[in-house]
Each structure stands twice: as structure tokens, then as C-alpha cells.
Amino acid sequence: MTTAASDKPYKQREHRRERAAVRSVDLTADEPPASREFGSPWRGEKDGKQWFDPKRHPEDMRK
């Protein structure tokens, strides 16, 4: 169960940073920076699932 907040602001921030880096490079002389340099999922605020206590929240258990 995912209890983390959305990572949409992080993705927007990283995409803006990528676009700014591409705009600052002279594309006629250099290669654009690789997309993988921006927005690593391991550095984001939401990195996947979080643990919760099923005894405190039995309504969230499916079975």
C-alpha cells in the first residue's frame, strides 16, 4: 500500500531543470544532455511504498 504523497512536484521540478539545461547548450556544436541525468526515481521525495501498522489501520487491510 502506498501512503506517500504524490511525487508530481518533484517530476515537474526535474523536467524544468532538464529543459533549462537543453536550452543552455548549443545544439549545433554539442550533444544535448541525456534525459537520465535528470529526475532519478531514487532521489525523489516519493521512492515507493511505505510501511504502515495494520493493527492501527485495520480498515486499510484488504483481507
PDB file of C-alpha atoms in Angstrom:
ATOM      1  CA  MET A   1       0.000   0.000   0.000  1.00  0.00           C
ATOM      2  CA  THR A   2       1.372   3.388  -0.916  1.00  0.00           C
ATOM      3  CA  THR A   3       0.922   6.008   1.777  1.00  0.00           C
ATOM      4  CA  ALA A   4       3.388   8.544   0.385  1.00  0.00           C
ATOM      5  CA  ALA A   5       2.248  11.826  -1.092  1.00  0.00           C
ATOM      6  CA  SER A   6       2.417  12.445  -4.816  1.00  0.00           C
ATOM      7  CA  ASP A   7       5.798  12.949  -6.464  1.00  0.00           C
ATOM      8  CA  LYS A   8       4.350  15.230  -9.152  1.00  0.00           C
ATOM      9  CA  PRO A   9       6.113  18.414  -7.860  1.00  0.00           C
ATOM     10  CA  TYR A  10       9.453  16.590  -7.937  1.00  0.00           C
ATOM     11  CA  LYS A  11       8.882  15.426 -11.518  1.00  0.00           C
ATOM     12  CA  GLN A  12       7.852  18.922 -12.615  1.00  0.00           C
ATOM     13  CA  ARG A  13      10.933  20.462 -10.996  1.00  0.00           C
ATOM     14  CA  GLU A  14      13.282  17.958 -12.633  1.00  0.00           C
ATOM     15  CA  HIS A  15      11.660  18.368 -16.042  1.00  0.00           C
ATOM     16  CA  ARG A  16      12.068  22.151 -15.808  1.00  0.00           C
ATOM     17  CA  ARG A  17      15.717  21.651 -14.875  1.00  0.00           C
ATOM     18  CA  GLU A  18      16.191  19.372 -17.898  1.00  0.00           C
ATOM     19  CA  ARG A  19      14.574  21.850 -20.283  1.00  0.00           C
ATOM     20  CA  ALA A  20      16.737  24.674 -18.920  1.00  0.00           C
ATOM     21  CA  ALA A  21      19.879  22.577 -19.440  1.00  0.00           C
ATOM     22  CA  VAL A  22      18.876  21.768 -23.023  1.00  0.00           C
ATOM     23  CA  ARG A  23      18.190  25.451 -23.748  1.00  0.00           C
ATOM     24  CA  SER A  24      21.611  26.454 -22.392  1.00  0.00           C
ATOM     25  CA  VAL A  25      23.518  24.041 -24.694  1.00  0.00           C
ATOM     26  CA  ASP A  26      24.461  24.998 -28.241  1.00  0.00           C
ATOM     27  CA  LEU A  27      22.826  22.086 -30.052  1.00  0.00           C
ATOM     28  CA  THR A  28      24.656  22.794 -33.302  1.00  0.00           C
ATOM     29  CA  ALA A  29      28.030  22.092 -31.657  1.00  0.00           C
ATOM     30  CA  ASP A  30      27.242  19.834 -28.677  1.00  0.00           C
ATOM     31  CA  GLU A  31      25.026  16.914 -27.858  1.00  0.00           C
ATOM     32  CA  PRO A  32      22.101  17.619 -25.540  1.00  0.00           C
ATOM     33  CA  PRO A  33      22.390  16.225 -22.011  1.00  0.00           C
ATOM     34  CA  ALA A  34      20.956  12.758 -21.542  1.00  0.00           C
ATOM     35  CA  SER A  35      17.459  12.580 -20.070  1.00  0.00           C
ATOM     36  CA  ARG A  36      18.634  10.087 -17.476  1.00  0.00           C
ATOM     37  CA  GLU A  37      20.757  12.771 -15.834  1.00  0.00           C
ATOM     38  CA  PHE A  38      17.560  14.365 -14.542  1.00  0.00           C
ATOM     39  CA  GLY A  39      14.803  13.004 -12.354  1.00  0.00           C
ATOM     40  CA  SER A  40      16.272   9.876 -10.815  1.00  0.00           C
ATOM     41  CA  PRO A  41      13.452   7.988  -9.064  1.00  0.00           C
ATOM     42  CA  TRP A  42      15.835   7.147  -6.223  1.00  0.00           C
ATOM     43  CA  ARG A  43      16.312  10.834  -5.378  1.00  0.00           C
ATOM     44  CA  GLY A  44      12.635  11.774  -5.399  1.00  0.00           C
ATOM     45  CA  GLU A  45      10.537  12.546  -2.354  1.00  0.00           C
ATOM     46  CA  LYS A  46       8.381   9.519  -3.008  1.00  0.00           C
ATOM     47  CA  ASP A  47      10.562   6.490  -3.502  1.00  0.00           C
ATOM     48  CA  GLY A  48       7.905   3.832  -3.408  1.00  0.00           C
ATOM     49  CA  LYS A  49       5.905   2.140  -0.749  1.00  0.00           C
ATOM     50  CA  GLN A  50       5.895   2.876   2.962  1.00  0.00           C
ATOM     51  CA  TRP A  51       5.110   0.611   5.870  1.00  0.00           C
ATOM     52  CA  PHE A  52       2.012   1.040   7.959  1.00  0.00           C
ATOM     53  CA  ASP A  53       0.733  -0.680  11.103  1.00  0.00           C
ATOM     54  CA  PRO A  54      -2.223  -2.956  10.237  1.00  0.00           C
ATOM     55  CA  LYS A  55      -3.278  -3.032  13.889  1.00  0.00           C
ATOM     56  CA  ARG A  56      -3.736   0.724  13.903  1.00  0.00           C
ATOM     57  CA  HIS A  57      -5.478   0.795  10.484  1.00  0.00           C
ATOM     58  CA  PRO A  58      -7.445  -2.446  10.048  1.00  0.00           C
ATOM     59  CA  GLU A  59      -9.785  -0.785   7.525  1.00  0.00           C
ATOM     60  CA  ASP A  60      -6.874  -0.487   5.095  1.00  0.00           C
ATOM     61  CA  MET A  61      -6.303  -4.239   5.056  1.00  0.00           C
ATOM     62  CA  ARG A  62      -7.935  -5.955   2.103  1.00  0.00           C
ATOM     63  CA  LYS A  63      -8.347  -9.398   3.579  1.00  0.00           C
TER      64      LYS A  63
END
